[in-house]
Structures are given as C-alpha cells and as structure tokens.
Amino acid sequence: LIDLSDGSLTYSQYGLVSDDDATFNSSLITSDYAIYKIIYGNLQLSDGGGHQIRFSPDNGTTVRSTGYHNIRWRVYTSNAGSSFTEDKNYYSTNVFFDSQASTDKAFYEHIFYNLLDSDVKSTCNTRGGFGNTAGYHTNGIHAGRYNTAEAHNYIEISGATGNLISGKISLIGVIQ
C-alpha cells in the first residue's frame, strides 16, 4: 500500500486482471480504515455472464453466495441515445451484480461501509456502467448489503459464470 497526500487515503493497485478473480483479503481489509472504495476500468469478461462482488467473513475460506439484498437501477441505450430503456433488478446472491457482455468494458466505483463491524450489516453503494460501441452503453446505481451483521475481511470480484480477463482494479482505504 502506498500512502497518498496527507495520509488519509491508502491506494493498492491490483493490476491487470487475467483469467482470474480479483480478491482483497485481510492483509488489505484492516481496522486501519473505516471505509473502502474499489474503482475499476476496462474490466472485461471471458463470457457474457456478468460480474459480481461477494464477501467472506474468514479471509476467503467461505465466500458468501446467499443472504444479500442487492438492487440495481440502470438506464441503457442501444441506438446512440435515440431512446433509453429503464432496467430494475433484485439479487440475493451477491452485494453487486451487473450483466455486461464479453465485448463490453465496465467502469465502476464501489464504496463499502461496515466491513469489519460485526454489529452492523456490510453495505456496498455503486455507480457506473459499461458499453462496447458508440451505439450501446449503460449507466446505473446499485445498493447492496449482506443481510446478517458480521465482519467481512475479504472482497471477491468475479465473473458470474466466466473469468475476468482484463482491466485495472484499485482499492482505496479511507481513514476516519
């Protein structure tokens, strides 16, 4: 981790993703920080199954695959803005999900609260979108939480059915 500016933020570059999941474990998710941000760009998948974020309370041994409350609201256009479609969904298997195709590149900013607080539910607020041509793009907001109060020291970003194949992912810890 590299301290930035006045020391109130810490930055960790995950680097280029290649045929794998991106994970942040207890060496990075520590009590030194109250809030975490994950920012990524050009995230691309091996298939069109979308990508997701999940938590683990035990440094990745048990990644939670149920028990989430996650809502997504987005708008998209497939004709360069001549018309827009509104899309709303609910997911219980992840704290974040979006359904980009393999040709899309995603750009998102996630903010995580209460990760290490076992008395409060861990939450994730997200904004961002994806697209692959001048004609198609989407942008939306997402709000999710793990519905049981428990500490989480591990964040997994993965393809819902395939792998992450390219992109840059950054973790920022905010001292409170």
PDB file of N, CA and C in Angstrom, residues 106-168:
ATOM      1  N   ALA A 106     -16.303  -2.526 -18.487  1.00  0.00           N
ATOM      2  CA  ALA A 106     -17.038  -1.916 -17.375  1.00  0.00           C
ATOM      3  C   ALA A 106     -16.177  -0.916 -16.625  1.00  0.00           C
ATOM      4  N   PHE A 107     -16.837   0.126 -16.114  1.00  0.00           N
ATOM      5  CA  PHE A 107     -16.220   1.171 -15.299  1.00  0.00           C
ATOM      6  C   PHE A 107     -17.119   1.375 -14.081  1.00  0.00           C
ATOM      7  N   TYR A 108     -16.599   1.101 -12.872  1.00  0.00           N
ATOM      8  CA  TYR A 108     -17.416   1.216 -11.664  1.00  0.00           C
ATOM      9  C   TYR A 108     -16.626   1.811 -10.511  1.00  0.00           C
ATOM     10  N   GLU A 109     -17.371   2.438  -9.602  1.00  0.00           N
ATOM     11  CA  GLU A 109     -16.841   2.889  -8.326  1.00  0.00           C
ATOM     12  C   GLU A 109     -17.753   2.319  -7.239  1.00  0.00           C
ATOM     13  N   HIS A 110     -17.181   1.490  -6.354  1.00  0.00           N
ATOM     14  CA  HIS A 110     -17.907   0.864  -5.253  1.00  0.00           C
ATOM     15  C   HIS A 110     -17.426   1.480  -3.949  1.00  0.00           C
ATOM     16  N   ILE A 111     -18.349   1.760  -3.046  1.00  0.00           N
ATOM     17  CA  ILE A 111     -17.997   2.247  -1.708  1.00  0.00           C
ATOM     18  C   ILE A 111     -18.547   1.237  -0.703  1.00  0.00           C
ATOM     19  N   PHE A 112     -17.668   0.737   0.169  1.00  0.00           N
ATOM     20  CA  PHE A 112     -18.026  -0.287   1.155  1.00  0.00           C
ATOM     21  C   PHE A 112     -17.987   0.303   2.551  1.00  0.00           C
ATOM     22  N   TYR A 113     -19.047   0.046   3.324  1.00  0.00           N
ATOM     23  CA  TYR A 113     -19.157   0.513   4.701  1.00  0.00           C
ATOM     24  C   TYR A 113     -19.309  -0.691   5.636  1.00  0.00           C
ATOM     25  N   ASN A 114     -18.825  -0.542   6.858  1.00  0.00           N
ATOM     26  CA  ASN A 114     -19.044  -1.502   7.944  1.00  0.00           C
ATOM     27  C   ASN A 114     -18.470  -2.885   7.676  1.00  0.00           C
ATOM     28  N   LEU A 115     -17.417  -3.004   6.893  1.00  0.00           N
ATOM     29  CA  LEU A 115     -16.892  -4.330   6.571  1.00  0.00           C
ATOM     30  C   LEU A 115     -16.436  -5.093   7.802  1.00  0.00           C
ATOM     31  N   LEU A 116     -15.768  -4.445   8.718  1.00  0.00           N
ATOM     32  CA  LEU A 116     -15.200  -5.152   9.869  1.00  0.00           C
ATOM     33  C   LEU A 116     -16.016  -5.006  11.141  1.00  0.00           C
ATOM     34  N   ASP A 117     -17.221  -4.470  11.039  1.00  0.00           N
ATOM     35  CA  ASP A 117     -18.079  -4.274  12.202  1.00  0.00           C
ATOM     36  C   ASP A 117     -19.063  -5.438  12.295  1.00  0.00           C
ATOM     37  N   SER A 118     -18.901  -6.284  13.296  1.00  0.00           N
ATOM     38  CA  SER A 118     -19.768  -7.461  13.426  1.00  0.00           C
ATOM     39  C   SER A 118     -21.154  -7.122  13.980  1.00  0.00           C
ATOM     40  N   ASP A 119     -21.374  -5.863  14.345  1.00  0.00           N
ATOM     41  CA  ASP A 119     -22.679  -5.445  14.871  1.00  0.00           C
ATOM     42  C   ASP A 119     -23.547  -4.740  13.833  1.00  0.00           C
ATOM     43  N   VAL A 120     -23.005  -4.499  12.647  1.00  0.00           N
ATOM     44  CA  VAL A 120     -23.714  -3.744  11.614  1.00  0.00           C
ATOM     45  C   VAL A 120     -23.592  -4.502  10.290  1.00  0.00           C
ATOM     46  N   LYS A 121     -24.586  -4.385   9.436  1.00  0.00           N
ATOM     47  CA  LYS A 121     -24.554  -5.063   8.138  1.00  0.00           C
ATOM     48  C   LYS A 121     -23.584  -4.372   7.184  1.00  0.00           C
ATOM     49  N   SER A 122     -22.741  -5.154   6.496  1.00  0.00           N
ATOM     50  CA  SER A 122     -21.815  -4.621   5.494  1.00  0.00           C
ATOM     51  C   SER A 122     -22.601  -4.188   4.267  1.00  0.00           C
ATOM     52  N   THR A 123     -22.276  -3.008   3.732  1.00  0.00           N
ATOM     53  CA  THR A 123     -23.018  -2.469   2.595  1.00  0.00           C
ATOM     54  C   THR A 123     -22.081  -2.066   1.470  1.00  0.00           C
ATOM     55  N   CYS A 124     -22.646  -1.954   0.282  1.00  0.00           N
ATOM     56  CA  CYS A 124     -21.916  -1.517  -0.909  1.00  0.00           C
ATOM     57  C   CYS A 124     -22.829  -0.612  -1.721  1.00  0.00           C
ATOM     58  N   ASN A 125     -22.367   0.601  -2.003  1.00  0.00           N
ATOM     59  CA  ASN A 125     -23.071   1.523  -2.900  1.00  0.00           C
ATOM     60  C   ASN A 125     -22.203   1.707  -4.133  1.00  0.00           C
ATOM     61  N   THR A 126     -22.827   1.651  -5.302  1.00  0.00           N
ATOM     62  CA  THR A 126     -22.077   1.611  -6.558  1.00  0.00           C
ATOM     63  C   THR A 126     -22.698   2.540  -7.588  1.00  0.00           C
ATOM     64  N   ARG A 127     -21.833   3.100  -8.410  1.00  0.00           N
ATOM     65  CA  ARG A 127     -22.299   3.789  -9.617  1.00  0.00           C
ATOM     66  C   ARG A 127     -21.344   3.423 -10.745  1.00  0.00           C
ATOM     67  N   GLY A 128     -21.867   3.395 -11.951  1.00  0.00           N
ATOM     68  CA  GLY A 128     -21.020   3.064 -13.092  1.00  0.00           C
ATOM     69  C   GLY A 128     -21.817   2.451 -14.209  1.00  0.00           C
ATOM     70  N   GLY A 129     -21.089   1.874 -15.167  1.00  0.00           N
ATOM     71  CA  GLY A 129     -21.746   1.280 -16.317  1.00  0.00           C
ATOM     72  C   GLY A 129     -20.762   0.609 -17.241  1.00  0.00           C
ATOM     73  N   PHE A 130     -21.245   0.275 -18.427  1.00  0.00           N
ATOM     74  CA  PHE A 130     -20.404  -0.399 -19.409  1.00  0.00           C
ATOM     75  C   PHE A 130     -20.949  -0.155 -20.805  1.00  0.00           C
ATOM     76  N   GLY A 131     -20.171  -0.500 -21.788  1.00  0.00           N
ATOM     77  CA  GLY A 131     -20.576  -0.391 -23.180  1.00  0.00           C
ATOM     78  C   GLY A 131     -19.452  -0.842 -24.071  1.00  0.00           C
ATOM     79  N   ASN A 132     -19.742  -1.075 -25.344  1.00  0.00           N
ATOM     80  CA  ASN A 132     -18.701  -1.558 -26.245  1.00  0.00           C
ATOM     81  C   ASN A 132     -18.660  -0.840 -27.583  1.00  0.00           C
ATOM     82  N   THR A 133     -19.658  -0.049 -27.875  1.00  0.00           N
ATOM     83  CA  THR A 133     -19.679   0.659 -29.152  1.00  0.00           C
ATOM     84  C   THR A 133     -20.192   2.072 -28.910  1.00  0.00           C
ATOM     85  N   ALA A 134     -20.164   2.869 -29.937  1.00  0.00           N
ATOM     86  CA  ALA A 134     -20.722   4.214 -29.833  1.00  0.00           C
ATOM     87  C   ALA A 134     -22.240   4.158 -29.677  1.00  0.00           C
ATOM     88  N   GLY A 135     -22.854   3.040 -30.064  1.00  0.00           N
ATOM     89  CA  GLY A 135     -24.304   2.930 -30.023  1.00  0.00           C
ATOM     90  C   GLY A 135     -24.870   2.405 -28.725  1.00  0.00           C
ATOM     91  N   TYR A 136     -24.132   1.540 -28.017  1.00  0.00           N
ATOM     92  CA  TYR A 136     -24.668   0.906 -26.817  1.00  0.00           C
ATOM     93  C   TYR A 136     -23.878   1.318 -25.588  1.00  0.00           C
ATOM     94  N   HIS A 137     -24.593   1.733 -24.565  1.00  0.00           N
ATOM     95  CA  HIS A 137     -23.959   1.946 -23.264  1.00  0.00           C
ATOM     96  C   HIS A 137     -25.032   1.957 -22.185  1.00  0.00           C
ATOM     97  N   THR A 138     -24.588   1.702 -20.944  1.00  0.00           N
ATOM     98  CA  THR A 138     -25.484   1.683 -19.803  1.00  0.00           C
ATOM     99  C   THR A 138     -24.842   2.410 -18.641  1.00  0.00           C
ATOM    100  N   ASN A 139     -25.655   2.968 -17.782  1.00  0.00           N
ATOM    101  CA  ASN A 139     -25.171   3.633 -16.586  1.00  0.00           C
ATOM    102  C   ASN A 139     -26.212   3.416 -15.497  1.00  0.00           C
ATOM    103  N   GLY A 140     -25.743   3.182 -14.258  1.00  0.00           N
ATOM    104  CA  GLY A 140     -26.713   2.919 -13.217  1.00  0.00           C
ATOM    105  C   GLY A 140     -26.166   3.069 -11.819  1.00  0.00           C
ATOM    106  N   ILE A 141     -27.060   2.851 -10.867  1.00  0.00           N
ATOM    107  CA  ILE A 141     -26.690   2.855  -9.466  1.00  0.00           C
ATOM    108  C   ILE A 141     -27.126   1.518  -8.870  1.00  0.00           C
ATOM    109  N   HIS A 142     -26.375   1.072  -7.888  1.00  0.00           N
ATOM    110  CA  HIS A 142     -26.625  -0.203  -7.236  1.00  0.00           C
ATOM    111  C   HIS A 142     -26.494   0.021  -5.733  1.00  0.00           C
ATOM    112  N   ALA A 143     -27.306  -0.657  -4.959  1.00  0.00           N
ATOM    113  CA  ALA A 143     -27.199  -0.612  -3.499  1.00  0.00           C
ATOM    114  C   ALA A 143     -27.379  -2.026  -2.982  1.00  0.00           C
ATOM    115  N   GLY A 144     -26.404  -2.497  -2.203  1.00  0.00           N
ATOM    116  CA  GLY A 144     -26.490  -3.857  -1.693  1.00  0.00           C
ATOM    117  C   GLY A 144     -25.981  -3.952  -0.270  1.00  0.00           C
ATOM    118  N   ARG A 145     -26.369  -5.035   0.400  1.00  0.00           N
ATOM    119  CA  ARG A 145     -25.870  -5.304   1.744  1.00  0.00           C
ATOM    120  C   ARG A 145     -25.903  -6.804   1.970  1.00  0.00           C
ATOM    121  N   TYR A 146     -25.058  -7.250   2.897  1.00  0.00           N
ATOM    122  CA  TYR A 146     -25.185  -8.612   3.396  1.00  0.00           C
ATOM    123  C   TYR A 146     -26.161  -8.521   4.549  1.00  0.00           C
ATOM    124  N   ASN A 147     -27.199  -9.352   4.546  1.00  0.00           N
ATOM    125  CA  ASN A 147     -28.317  -9.131   5.442  1.00  0.00           C
ATOM    126  C   ASN A 147     -28.119  -9.659   6.862  1.00  0.00           C
ATOM    127  N   THR A 148     -26.934 -10.122   7.195  1.00  0.00           N
ATOM    128  CA  THR A 148     -26.617 -10.536   8.560  1.00  0.00           C
ATOM    129  C   THR A 148     -25.442  -9.691   9.032  1.00  0.00           C
ATOM    130  N   ALA A 149     -25.542  -9.175  10.239  1.00  0.00           N
ATOM    131  CA  ALA A 149     -24.431  -8.395  10.788  1.00  0.00           C
ATOM    132  C   ALA A 149     -23.284  -9.345  11.119  1.00  0.00           C
ATOM    133  N   GLU A 150     -22.165  -9.198  10.403  1.00  0.00           N
ATOM    134  CA  GLU A 150     -20.946  -9.951  10.666  1.00  0.00           C
ATOM    135  C   GLU A 150     -19.793  -9.212  10.009  1.00  0.00           C
ATOM    136  N   ALA A 151     -18.607  -9.400  10.523  1.00  0.00           N
ATOM    137  CA  ALA A 151     -17.423  -8.751   9.961  1.00  0.00           C
ATOM    138  C   ALA A 151     -16.998  -9.485   8.690  1.00  0.00           C
ATOM    139  N   HIS A 152     -16.545  -8.718   7.688  1.00  0.00           N
ATOM    140  CA  HIS A 152     -16.056  -9.282   6.425  1.00  0.00           C
ATOM    141  C   HIS A 152     -14.653  -8.749   6.151  1.00  0.00           C
ATOM    142  N   ASN A 153     -13.678  -9.637   6.022  1.00  0.00           N
ATOM    143  CA  ASN A 153     -12.295  -9.230   5.783  1.00  0.00           C
ATOM    144  C   ASN A 153     -11.794  -9.664   4.411  1.00  0.00           C
ATOM    145  N   TYR A 154     -12.712  -9.869   3.485  1.00  0.00           N
ATOM    146  CA  TYR A 154     -12.350 -10.376   2.166  1.00  0.00           C
ATOM    147  C   TYR A 154     -13.414  -9.928   1.170  1.00  0.00           C
ATOM    148  N   ILE A 155     -12.992  -9.380   0.043  1.00  0.00           N
ATOM    149  CA  ILE A 155     -13.887  -8.977  -1.039  1.00  0.00           C
ATOM    150  C   ILE A 155     -13.460  -9.719  -2.288  1.00  0.00           C
ATOM    151  N   GLU A 156     -14.412 -10.358  -2.953  1.00  0.00           N
ATOM    152  CA  GLU A 156     -14.140 -11.083  -4.195  1.00  0.00           C
ATOM    153  C   GLU A 156     -14.900 -10.432  -5.341  1.00  0.00           C
ATOM    154  N   ILE A 157     -14.181 -10.098  -6.406  1.00  0.00           N
ATOM    155  CA  ILE A 157     -14.791  -9.627  -7.651  1.00  0.00           C
ATOM    156  C   ILE A 157     -14.589 -10.751  -8.655  1.00  0.00           C
ATOM    157  N   SER A 158     -15.674 -11.270  -9.207  1.00  0.00           N
ATOM    158  CA  SER A 158     -15.552 -12.427 -10.091  1.00  0.00           C
ATOM    159  C   SER A 158     -16.558 -12.349 -11.226  1.00  0.00           C
ATOM    160  N   GLY A 159     -16.285 -13.108 -12.280  1.00  0.00           N
ATOM    161  CA  GLY A 159     -17.272 -13.301 -13.317  1.00  0.00           C
ATOM    162  C   GLY A 159     -18.381 -14.172 -12.764  1.00  0.00           C
ATOM    163  N   ALA A 160     -19.621 -13.888 -13.114  1.00  0.00           N
ATOM    164  CA  ALA A 160     -20.737 -14.688 -12.600  1.00  0.00           C
ATOM    165  C   ALA A 160     -20.683 -16.107 -13.146  1.00  0.00           C
ATOM    166  N   THR A 161     -20.213 -16.269 -14.393  1.00  0.00           N
ATOM    167  CA  THR A 161     -20.078 -17.603 -14.975  1.00  0.00           C
ATOM    168  C   THR A 161     -18.697 -17.828 -15.566  1.00  0.00           C
ATOM    169  N   GLY A 162     -18.026 -16.796 -16.004  1.00  0.00           N
ATOM    170  CA  GLY A 162     -16.696 -16.933 -16.599  1.00  0.00           C
ATOM    171  C   GLY A 162     -15.646 -16.242 -15.756  1.00  0.00           C
ATOM    172  N   ASN A 163     -14.596 -15.778 -16.411  1.00  0.00           N
ATOM    173  CA  ASN A 163     -13.482 -15.145 -15.720  1.00  0.00           C
ATOM    174  C   ASN A 163     -13.341 -13.685 -16.110  1.00  0.00           C
ATOM    175  N   LEU A 164     -12.671 -12.927 -15.250  1.00  0.00           N
ATOM    176  CA  LEU A 164     -12.231 -11.587 -15.596  1.00  0.00           C
ATOM    177  C   LEU A 164     -11.001 -11.749 -16.476  1.00  0.00           C
ATOM    178  N   ILE A 165     -10.933 -11.041 -17.602  1.00  0.00           N
ATOM    179  CA  ILE A 165      -9.783 -11.236 -18.483  1.00  0.00           C
ATOM    180  C   ILE A 165      -8.931  -9.986 -18.669  1.00  0.00           C
ATOM    181  N   SER A 166      -9.455  -8.806 -18.378  1.00  0.00           N
ATOM    182  CA  SER A 166      -8.624  -7.610 -18.469  1.00  0.00           C
ATOM    183  C   SER A 166      -9.250  -6.493 -17.658  1.00  0.00           C
ATOM    184  N   GLY A 167      -8.417  -5.500 -17.343  1.00  0.00           N
ATOM    185  CA  GLY A 167      -8.881  -4.351 -16.593  1.00  0.00           C
ATOM    186  C   GLY A 167      -7.920  -3.991 -15.487  1.00  0.00           C
ATOM    187  N   LYS A 168      -8.135  -2.856 -14.880  1.00  0.00           N
ATOM    188  CA  LYS A 168      -7.350  -2.418 -13.733  1.00  0.00           C
ATOM    189  C   LYS A 168      -8.291  -2.169 -12.575  1.00  0.00           C
TER     190      LYS A 168
END
